[in-house]
PDB file of C-alpha atoms in Angstrom:
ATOM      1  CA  UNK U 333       0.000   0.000   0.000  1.00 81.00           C
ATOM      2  CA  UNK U 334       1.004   3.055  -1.121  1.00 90.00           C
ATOM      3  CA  UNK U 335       1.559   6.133   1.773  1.00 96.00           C
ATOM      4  CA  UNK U 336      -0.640   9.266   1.721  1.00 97.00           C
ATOM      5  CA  UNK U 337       0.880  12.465   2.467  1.00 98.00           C
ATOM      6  CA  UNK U 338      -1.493  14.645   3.034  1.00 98.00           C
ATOM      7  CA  UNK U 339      -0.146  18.683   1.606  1.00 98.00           C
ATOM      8  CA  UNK U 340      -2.429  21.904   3.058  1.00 98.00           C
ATOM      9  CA  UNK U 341      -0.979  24.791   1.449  1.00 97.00           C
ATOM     10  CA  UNK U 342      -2.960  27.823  -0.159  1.00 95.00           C
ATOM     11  CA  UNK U 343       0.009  28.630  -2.326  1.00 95.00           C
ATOM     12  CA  UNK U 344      -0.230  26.931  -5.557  1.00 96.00           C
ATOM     13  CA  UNK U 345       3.461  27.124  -6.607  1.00 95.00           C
ATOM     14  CA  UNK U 346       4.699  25.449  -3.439  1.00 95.00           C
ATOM     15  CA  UNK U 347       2.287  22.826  -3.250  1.00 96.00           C
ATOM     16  CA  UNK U 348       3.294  22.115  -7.013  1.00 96.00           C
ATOM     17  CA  UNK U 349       7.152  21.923  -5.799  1.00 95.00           C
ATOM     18  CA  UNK U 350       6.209  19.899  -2.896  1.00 97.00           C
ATOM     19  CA  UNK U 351       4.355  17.199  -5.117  1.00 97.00           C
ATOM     20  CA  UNK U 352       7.056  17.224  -7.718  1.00 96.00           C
ATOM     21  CA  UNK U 353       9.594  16.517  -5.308  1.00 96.00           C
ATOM     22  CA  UNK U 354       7.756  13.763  -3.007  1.00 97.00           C
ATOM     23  CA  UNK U 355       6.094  11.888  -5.698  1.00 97.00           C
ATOM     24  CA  UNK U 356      10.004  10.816  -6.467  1.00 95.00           C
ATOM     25  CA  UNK U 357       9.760   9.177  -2.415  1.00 95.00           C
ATOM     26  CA  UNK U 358       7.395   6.756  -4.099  1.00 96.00           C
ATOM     27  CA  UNK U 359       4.497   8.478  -2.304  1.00 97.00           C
ATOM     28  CA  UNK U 360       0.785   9.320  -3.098  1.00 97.00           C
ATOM     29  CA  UNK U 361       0.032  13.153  -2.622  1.00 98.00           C
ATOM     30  CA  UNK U 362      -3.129  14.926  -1.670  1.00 98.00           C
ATOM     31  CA  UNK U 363      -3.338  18.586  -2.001  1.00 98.00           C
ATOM     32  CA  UNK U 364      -6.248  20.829   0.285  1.00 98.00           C
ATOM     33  CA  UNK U 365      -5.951  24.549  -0.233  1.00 97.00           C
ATOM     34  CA  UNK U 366      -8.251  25.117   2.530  1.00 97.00           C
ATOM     35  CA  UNK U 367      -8.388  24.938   6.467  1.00 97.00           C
ATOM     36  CA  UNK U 368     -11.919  23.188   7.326  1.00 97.00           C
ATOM     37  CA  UNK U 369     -11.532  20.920   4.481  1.00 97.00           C
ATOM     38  CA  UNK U 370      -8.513  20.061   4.963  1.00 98.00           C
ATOM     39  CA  UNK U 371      -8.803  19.041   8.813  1.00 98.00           C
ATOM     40  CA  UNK U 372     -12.353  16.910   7.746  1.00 97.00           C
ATOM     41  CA  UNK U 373      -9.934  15.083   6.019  1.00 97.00           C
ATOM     42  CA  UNK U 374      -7.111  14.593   8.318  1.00 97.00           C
ATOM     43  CA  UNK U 375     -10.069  13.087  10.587  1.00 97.00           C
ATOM     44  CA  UNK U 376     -11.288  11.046   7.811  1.00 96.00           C
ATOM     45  CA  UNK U 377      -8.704   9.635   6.244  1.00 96.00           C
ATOM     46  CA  UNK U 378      -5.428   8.010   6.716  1.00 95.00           C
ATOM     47  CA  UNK U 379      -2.195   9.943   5.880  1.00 97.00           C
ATOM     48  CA  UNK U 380       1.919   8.846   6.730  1.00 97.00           C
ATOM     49  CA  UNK U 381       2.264  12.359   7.196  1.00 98.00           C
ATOM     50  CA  UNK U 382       0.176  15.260   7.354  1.00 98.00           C
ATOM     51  CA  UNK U 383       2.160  19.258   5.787  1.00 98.00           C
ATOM     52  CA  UNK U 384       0.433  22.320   7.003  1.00 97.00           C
ATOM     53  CA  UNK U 385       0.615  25.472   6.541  1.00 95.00           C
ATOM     54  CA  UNK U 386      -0.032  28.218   9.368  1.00 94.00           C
ATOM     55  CA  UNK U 387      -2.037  30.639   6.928  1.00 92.00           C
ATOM     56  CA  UNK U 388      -4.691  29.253   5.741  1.00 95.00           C
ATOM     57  CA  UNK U 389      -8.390  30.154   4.725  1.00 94.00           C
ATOM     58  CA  UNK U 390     -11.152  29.620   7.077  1.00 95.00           C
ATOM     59  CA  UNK U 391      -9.088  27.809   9.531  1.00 96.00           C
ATOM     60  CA  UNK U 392      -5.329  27.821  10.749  1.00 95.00           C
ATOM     61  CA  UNK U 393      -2.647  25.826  10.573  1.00 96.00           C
ATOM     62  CA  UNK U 394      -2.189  25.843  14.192  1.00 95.00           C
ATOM     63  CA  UNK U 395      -5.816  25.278  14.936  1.00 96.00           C
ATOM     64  CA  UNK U 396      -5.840  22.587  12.726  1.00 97.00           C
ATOM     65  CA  UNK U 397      -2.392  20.782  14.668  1.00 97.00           C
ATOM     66  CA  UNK U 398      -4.413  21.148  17.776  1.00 95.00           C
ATOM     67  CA  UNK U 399      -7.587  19.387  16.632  1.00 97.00           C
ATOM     68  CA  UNK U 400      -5.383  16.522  14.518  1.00 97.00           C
ATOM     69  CA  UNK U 401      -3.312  15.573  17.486  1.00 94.00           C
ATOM     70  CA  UNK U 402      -5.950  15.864  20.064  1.00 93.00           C
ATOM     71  CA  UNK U 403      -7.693  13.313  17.835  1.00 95.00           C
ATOM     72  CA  UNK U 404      -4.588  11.341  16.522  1.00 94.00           C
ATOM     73  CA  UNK U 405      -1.660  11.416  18.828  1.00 92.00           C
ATOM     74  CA  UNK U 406      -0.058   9.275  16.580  1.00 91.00           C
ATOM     75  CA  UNK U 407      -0.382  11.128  13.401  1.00 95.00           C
ATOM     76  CA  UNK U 408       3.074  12.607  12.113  1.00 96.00           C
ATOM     77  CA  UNK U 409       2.059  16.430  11.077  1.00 97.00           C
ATOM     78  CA  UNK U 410       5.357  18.659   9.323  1.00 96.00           C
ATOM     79  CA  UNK U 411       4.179  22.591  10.441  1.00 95.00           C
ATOM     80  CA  UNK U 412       4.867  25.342   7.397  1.00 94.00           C
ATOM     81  CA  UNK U 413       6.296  28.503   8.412  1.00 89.00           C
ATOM     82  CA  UNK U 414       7.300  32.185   7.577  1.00 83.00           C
ATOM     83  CA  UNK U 415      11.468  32.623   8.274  1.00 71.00           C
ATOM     84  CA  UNK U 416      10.271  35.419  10.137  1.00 73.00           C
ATOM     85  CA  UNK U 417       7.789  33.910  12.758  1.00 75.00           C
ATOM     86  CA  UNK U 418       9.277  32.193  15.510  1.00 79.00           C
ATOM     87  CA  UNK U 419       6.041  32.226  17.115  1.00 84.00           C
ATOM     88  CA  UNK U 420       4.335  30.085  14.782  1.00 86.00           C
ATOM     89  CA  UNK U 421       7.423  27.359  14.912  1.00 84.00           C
ATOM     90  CA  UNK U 422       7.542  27.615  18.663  1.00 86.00           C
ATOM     91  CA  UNK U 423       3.619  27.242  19.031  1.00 89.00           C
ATOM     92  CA  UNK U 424       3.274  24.690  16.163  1.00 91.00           C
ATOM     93  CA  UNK U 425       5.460  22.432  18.278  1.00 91.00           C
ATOM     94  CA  UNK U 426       4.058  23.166  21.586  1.00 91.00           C
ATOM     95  CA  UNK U 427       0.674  21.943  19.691  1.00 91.00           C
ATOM     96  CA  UNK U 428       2.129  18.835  18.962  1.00 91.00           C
ATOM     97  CA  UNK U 429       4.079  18.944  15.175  1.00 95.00           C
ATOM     98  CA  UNK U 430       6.456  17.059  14.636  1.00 94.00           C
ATOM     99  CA  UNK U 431       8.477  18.523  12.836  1.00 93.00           C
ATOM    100  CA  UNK U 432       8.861  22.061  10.988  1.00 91.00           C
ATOM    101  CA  UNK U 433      10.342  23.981   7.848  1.00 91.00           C
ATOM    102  CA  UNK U 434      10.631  27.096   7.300  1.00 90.00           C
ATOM    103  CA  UNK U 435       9.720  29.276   3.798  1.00 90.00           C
ATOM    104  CA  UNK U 436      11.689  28.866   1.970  1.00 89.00           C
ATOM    105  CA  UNK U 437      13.668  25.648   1.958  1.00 90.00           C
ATOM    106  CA  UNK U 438      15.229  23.082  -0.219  1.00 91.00           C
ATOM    107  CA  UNK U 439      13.861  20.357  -1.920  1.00 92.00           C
ATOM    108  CA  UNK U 440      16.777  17.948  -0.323  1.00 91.00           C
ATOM    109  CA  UNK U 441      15.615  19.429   3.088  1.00 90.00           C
ATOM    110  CA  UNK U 442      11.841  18.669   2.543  1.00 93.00           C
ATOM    111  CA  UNK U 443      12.603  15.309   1.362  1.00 94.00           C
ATOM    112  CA  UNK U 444      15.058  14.389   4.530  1.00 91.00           C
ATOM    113  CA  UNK U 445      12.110  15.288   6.700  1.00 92.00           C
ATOM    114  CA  UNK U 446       9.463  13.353   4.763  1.00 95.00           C
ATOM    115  CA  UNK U 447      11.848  10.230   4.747  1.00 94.00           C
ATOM    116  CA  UNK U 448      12.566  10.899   8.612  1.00 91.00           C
ATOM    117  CA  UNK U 449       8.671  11.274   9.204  1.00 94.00           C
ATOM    118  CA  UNK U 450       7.695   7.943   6.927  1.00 95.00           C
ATOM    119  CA  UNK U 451      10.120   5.796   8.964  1.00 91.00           C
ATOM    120  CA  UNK U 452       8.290   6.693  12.354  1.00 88.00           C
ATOM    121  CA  UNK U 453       4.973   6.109  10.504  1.00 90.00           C
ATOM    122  CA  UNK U 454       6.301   2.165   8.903  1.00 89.00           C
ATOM    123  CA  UNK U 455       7.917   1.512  12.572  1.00 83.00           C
ATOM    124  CA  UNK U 456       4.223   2.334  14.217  1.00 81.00           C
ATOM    125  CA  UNK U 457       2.416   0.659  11.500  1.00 81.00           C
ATOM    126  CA  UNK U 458       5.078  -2.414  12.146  1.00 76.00           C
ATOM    127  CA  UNK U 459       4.461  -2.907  15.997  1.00 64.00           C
ATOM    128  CA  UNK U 460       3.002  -6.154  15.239  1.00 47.00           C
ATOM    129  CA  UNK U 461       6.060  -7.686  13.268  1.00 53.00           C
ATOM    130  CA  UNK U 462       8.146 -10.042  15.324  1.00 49.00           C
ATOM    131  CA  UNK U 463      11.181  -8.727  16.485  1.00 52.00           C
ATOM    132  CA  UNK U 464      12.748  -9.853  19.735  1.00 49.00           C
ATOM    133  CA  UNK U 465      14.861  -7.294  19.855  1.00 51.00           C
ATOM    134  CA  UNK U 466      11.302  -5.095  20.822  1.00 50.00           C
ATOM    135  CA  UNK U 467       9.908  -8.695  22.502  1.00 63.00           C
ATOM    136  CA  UNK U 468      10.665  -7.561  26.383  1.00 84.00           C
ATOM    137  CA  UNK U 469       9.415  -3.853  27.328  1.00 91.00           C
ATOM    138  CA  UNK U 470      12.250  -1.766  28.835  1.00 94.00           C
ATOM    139  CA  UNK U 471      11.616  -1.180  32.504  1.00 95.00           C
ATOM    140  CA  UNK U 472      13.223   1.322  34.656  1.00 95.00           C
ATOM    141  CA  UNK U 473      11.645   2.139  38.119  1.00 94.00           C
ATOM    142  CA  UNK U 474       7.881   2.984  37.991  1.00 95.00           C
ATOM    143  CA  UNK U 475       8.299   3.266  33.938  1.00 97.00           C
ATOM    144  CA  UNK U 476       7.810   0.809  31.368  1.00 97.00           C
ATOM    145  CA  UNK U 477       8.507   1.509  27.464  1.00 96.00           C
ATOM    146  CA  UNK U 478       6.786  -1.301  25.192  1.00 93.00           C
ATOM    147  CA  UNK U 479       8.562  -1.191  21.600  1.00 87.00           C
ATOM    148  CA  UNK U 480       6.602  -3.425  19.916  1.00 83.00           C
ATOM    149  CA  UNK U 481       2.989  -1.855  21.568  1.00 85.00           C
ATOM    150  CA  UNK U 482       4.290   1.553  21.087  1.00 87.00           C
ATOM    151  CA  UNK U 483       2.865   2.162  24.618  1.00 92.00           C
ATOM    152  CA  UNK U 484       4.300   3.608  27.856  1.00 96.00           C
ATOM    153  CA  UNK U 485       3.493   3.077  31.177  1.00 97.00           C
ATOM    154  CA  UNK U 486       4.156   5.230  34.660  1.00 96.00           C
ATOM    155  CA  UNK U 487       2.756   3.566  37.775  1.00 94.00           C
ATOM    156  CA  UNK U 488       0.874   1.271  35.344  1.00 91.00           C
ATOM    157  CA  UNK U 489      -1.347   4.484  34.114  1.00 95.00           C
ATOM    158  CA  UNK U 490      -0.686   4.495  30.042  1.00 96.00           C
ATOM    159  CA  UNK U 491       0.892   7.868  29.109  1.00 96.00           C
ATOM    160  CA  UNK U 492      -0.697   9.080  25.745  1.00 94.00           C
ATOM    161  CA  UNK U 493       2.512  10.226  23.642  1.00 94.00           C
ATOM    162  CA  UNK U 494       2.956  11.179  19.957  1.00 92.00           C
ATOM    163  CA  UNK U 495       5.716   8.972  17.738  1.00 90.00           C
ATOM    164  CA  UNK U 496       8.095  11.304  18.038  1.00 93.00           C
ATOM    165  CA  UNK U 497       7.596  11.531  21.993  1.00 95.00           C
ATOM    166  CA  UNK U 498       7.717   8.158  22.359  1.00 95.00           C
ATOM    167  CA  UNK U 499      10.550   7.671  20.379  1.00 93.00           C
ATOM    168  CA  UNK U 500      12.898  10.065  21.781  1.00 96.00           C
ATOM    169  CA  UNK U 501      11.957   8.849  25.157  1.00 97.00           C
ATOM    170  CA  UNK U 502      12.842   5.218  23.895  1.00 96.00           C
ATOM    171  CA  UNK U 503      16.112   6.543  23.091  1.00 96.00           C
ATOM    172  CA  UNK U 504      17.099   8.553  26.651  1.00 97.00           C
ATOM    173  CA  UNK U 505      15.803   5.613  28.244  1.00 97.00           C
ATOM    174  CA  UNK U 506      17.756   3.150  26.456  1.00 96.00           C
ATOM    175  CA  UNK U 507      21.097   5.010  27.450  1.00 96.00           C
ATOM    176  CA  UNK U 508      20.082   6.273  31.166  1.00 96.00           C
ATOM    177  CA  UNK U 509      22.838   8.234  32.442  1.00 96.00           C
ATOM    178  CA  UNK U 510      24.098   9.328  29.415  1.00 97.00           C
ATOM    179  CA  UNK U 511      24.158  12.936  28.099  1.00 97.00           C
ATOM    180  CA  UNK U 512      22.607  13.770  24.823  1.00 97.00           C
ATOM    181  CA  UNK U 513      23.513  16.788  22.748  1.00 95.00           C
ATOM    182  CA  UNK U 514      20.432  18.292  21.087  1.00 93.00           C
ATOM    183  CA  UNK U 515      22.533  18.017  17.650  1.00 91.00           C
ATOM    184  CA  UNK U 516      22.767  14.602  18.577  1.00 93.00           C
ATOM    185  CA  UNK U 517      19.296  13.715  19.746  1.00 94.00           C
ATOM    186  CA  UNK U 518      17.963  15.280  16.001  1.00 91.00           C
ATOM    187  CA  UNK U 519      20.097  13.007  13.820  1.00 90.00           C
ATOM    188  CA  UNK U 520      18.820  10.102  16.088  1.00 91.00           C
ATOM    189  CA  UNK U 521      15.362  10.353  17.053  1.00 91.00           C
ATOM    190  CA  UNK U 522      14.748  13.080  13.638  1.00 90.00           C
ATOM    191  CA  UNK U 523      17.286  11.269  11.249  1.00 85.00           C
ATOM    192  CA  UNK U 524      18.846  14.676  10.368  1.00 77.00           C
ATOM    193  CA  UNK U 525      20.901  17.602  11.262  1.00 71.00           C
ATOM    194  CA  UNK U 526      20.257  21.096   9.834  1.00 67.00           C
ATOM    195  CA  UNK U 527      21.729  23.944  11.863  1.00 67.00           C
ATOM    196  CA  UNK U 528      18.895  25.888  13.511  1.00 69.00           C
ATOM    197  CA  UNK U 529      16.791  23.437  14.473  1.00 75.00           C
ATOM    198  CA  UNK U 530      17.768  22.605  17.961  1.00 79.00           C
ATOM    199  CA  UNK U 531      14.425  24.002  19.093  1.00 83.00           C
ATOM    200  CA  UNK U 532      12.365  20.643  17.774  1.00 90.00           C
ATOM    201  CA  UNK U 533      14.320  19.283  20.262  1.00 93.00           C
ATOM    202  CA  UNK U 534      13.607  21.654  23.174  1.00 92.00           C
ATOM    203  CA  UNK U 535      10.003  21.361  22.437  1.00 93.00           C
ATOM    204  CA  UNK U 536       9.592  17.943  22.562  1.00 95.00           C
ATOM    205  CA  UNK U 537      11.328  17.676  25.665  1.00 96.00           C
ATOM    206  CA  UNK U 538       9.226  20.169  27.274  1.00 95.00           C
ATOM    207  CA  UNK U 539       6.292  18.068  25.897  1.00 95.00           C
ATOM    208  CA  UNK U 540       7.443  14.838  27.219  1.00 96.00           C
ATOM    209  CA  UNK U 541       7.916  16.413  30.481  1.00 97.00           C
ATOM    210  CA  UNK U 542       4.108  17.678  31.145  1.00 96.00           C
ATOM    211  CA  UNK U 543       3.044  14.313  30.620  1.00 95.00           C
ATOM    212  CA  UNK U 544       6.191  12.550  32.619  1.00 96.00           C
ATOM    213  CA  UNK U 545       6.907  14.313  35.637  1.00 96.00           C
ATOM    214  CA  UNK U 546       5.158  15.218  38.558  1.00 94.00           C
ATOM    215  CA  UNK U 547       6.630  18.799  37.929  1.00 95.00           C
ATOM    216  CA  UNK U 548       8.007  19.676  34.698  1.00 93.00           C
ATOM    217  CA  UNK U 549       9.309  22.738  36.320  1.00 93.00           C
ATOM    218  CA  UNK U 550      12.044  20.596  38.093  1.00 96.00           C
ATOM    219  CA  UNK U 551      11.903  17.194  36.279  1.00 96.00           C
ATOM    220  CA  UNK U 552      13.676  14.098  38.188  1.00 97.00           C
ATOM    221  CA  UNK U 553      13.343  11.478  35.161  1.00 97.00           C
ATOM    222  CA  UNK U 554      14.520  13.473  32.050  1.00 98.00           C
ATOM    223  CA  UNK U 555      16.949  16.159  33.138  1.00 97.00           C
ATOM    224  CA  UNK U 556      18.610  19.022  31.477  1.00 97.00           C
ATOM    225  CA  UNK U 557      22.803  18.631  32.114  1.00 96.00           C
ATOM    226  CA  UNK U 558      23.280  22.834  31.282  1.00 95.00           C
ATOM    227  CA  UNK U 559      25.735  23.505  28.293  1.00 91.00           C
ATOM    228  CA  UNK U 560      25.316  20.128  27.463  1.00 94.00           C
ATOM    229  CA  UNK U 561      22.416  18.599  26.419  1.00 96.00           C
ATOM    230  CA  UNK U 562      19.625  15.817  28.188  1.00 98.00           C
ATOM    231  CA  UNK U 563      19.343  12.638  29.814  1.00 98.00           C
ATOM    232  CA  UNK U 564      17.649  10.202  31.102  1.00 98.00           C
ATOM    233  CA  UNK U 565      17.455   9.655  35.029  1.00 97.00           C
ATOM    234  CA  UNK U 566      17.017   5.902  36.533  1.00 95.00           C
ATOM    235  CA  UNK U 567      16.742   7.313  40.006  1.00 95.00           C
ATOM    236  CA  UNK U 568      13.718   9.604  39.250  1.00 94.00           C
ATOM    237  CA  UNK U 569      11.760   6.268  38.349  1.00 93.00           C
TER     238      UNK U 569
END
């Protein structure tokens, strides 16, 4: 089967250089122009990967994030925005994108992200494959990670996380003690490295910290090492 990316952009000439370019991933493109439409069928439907805009008629990009994920944790969604608005990256990821580009970028950029993006989708869509590897959860403490469920547990109470959550707390977990670089956390939990984007990695940690900690104002499981970089904490299991 063939994946869906779903493309919500109002601007004709980049949604026609965004379908150029994917359709050579071997993907199937849709195209919505506009916001209501567009989020009926990100409900409706099933996409690897969801691209939205921020502007958009009728409804926002942003608005549209909130209502996906809320919905879909699971649903990989790329956020579109201006060079210029920080805002709009740093809000699109507290809402729950993955991922993010900014206007304008290169077609070897967008296609490192898609390819990063599809290869969290085919791992979720996989979690039923054998592989013993991803046979035994992880435990640490009060937390269990199950690989091949794609679930995670604190206290036994299921903690609702996004692929990209889960994933990067996979990988702290899997290395406690150890300090990760935010360079080095994006070219292994994101599969790339473009300078500037450290923030993706901020946000997510921020996000996997409200639903993790008992105060994400002074978290005891993932901690920040300062000048460094993250990592994961046995003892605050």
């Amino acid at each position: 089967m063939t994946d869906k990316i779903l493309i919500v952009e109002d601007d004709q000439d980049i949604a026609n250089l965004m379908r150029v370019n994917l359709l050579e991933l071997g993907v199937e493109i849709e195209h919505q122009t506009d916001g209501k439409v567009a989020l009926e069928c990100a409900l409706s439907d099933e996409y690897a990967i969801v691209i939205l805009d921020v502007m958009l008629p009728s409804m926002s990009g942003l608005d549209i994030c909130r209502k996906v994920r809320d919905a879909l944790p699971m649903q990989s969604i790329i956020m579109l925005t201006s060079k210029t608005s920080e805002t709009d990256r740093v809000l699109g990821l507290e809402l729950g994108a993955d991922d993010y580009m900014t206007k304008p970028f290169s077609v070897r950029e967008l296609q490192a992200r898609v390819r990063s993006q599809l290869r969290k989708y085919h791992v979720v869509q996989q979690t039923q494959a054998t592989q013993p590897q991803a046979d035994t959860p992880l435990t640490l403490g009060r937390l269990t990670i199950d690989q091949r469920n794609h679930q995670v547990f604190l206290s036994e109470e299921e903690l609702v996380l996004t692929a990209t959550e889960f994933e990067l707390l996979h990988h702290l977990a899997s290395h406690p003690g150890q300090v990760f670089s935010r360079s080095q956390l994006l070219e292994s939990v994101w599969g790339y490295h473009h300078s500037g984007y450290e923030h993706t990695v901020n946000s997510h940690i921020n996000r996997l910290r409200s639903k993790l900690e008992n105060d994400a104002t002074a978290p005891q499981i993932v901690q920040t090492v300062w000048g460094v970089g993250y990592k994961f904490n046995p003892q605050g299991v």
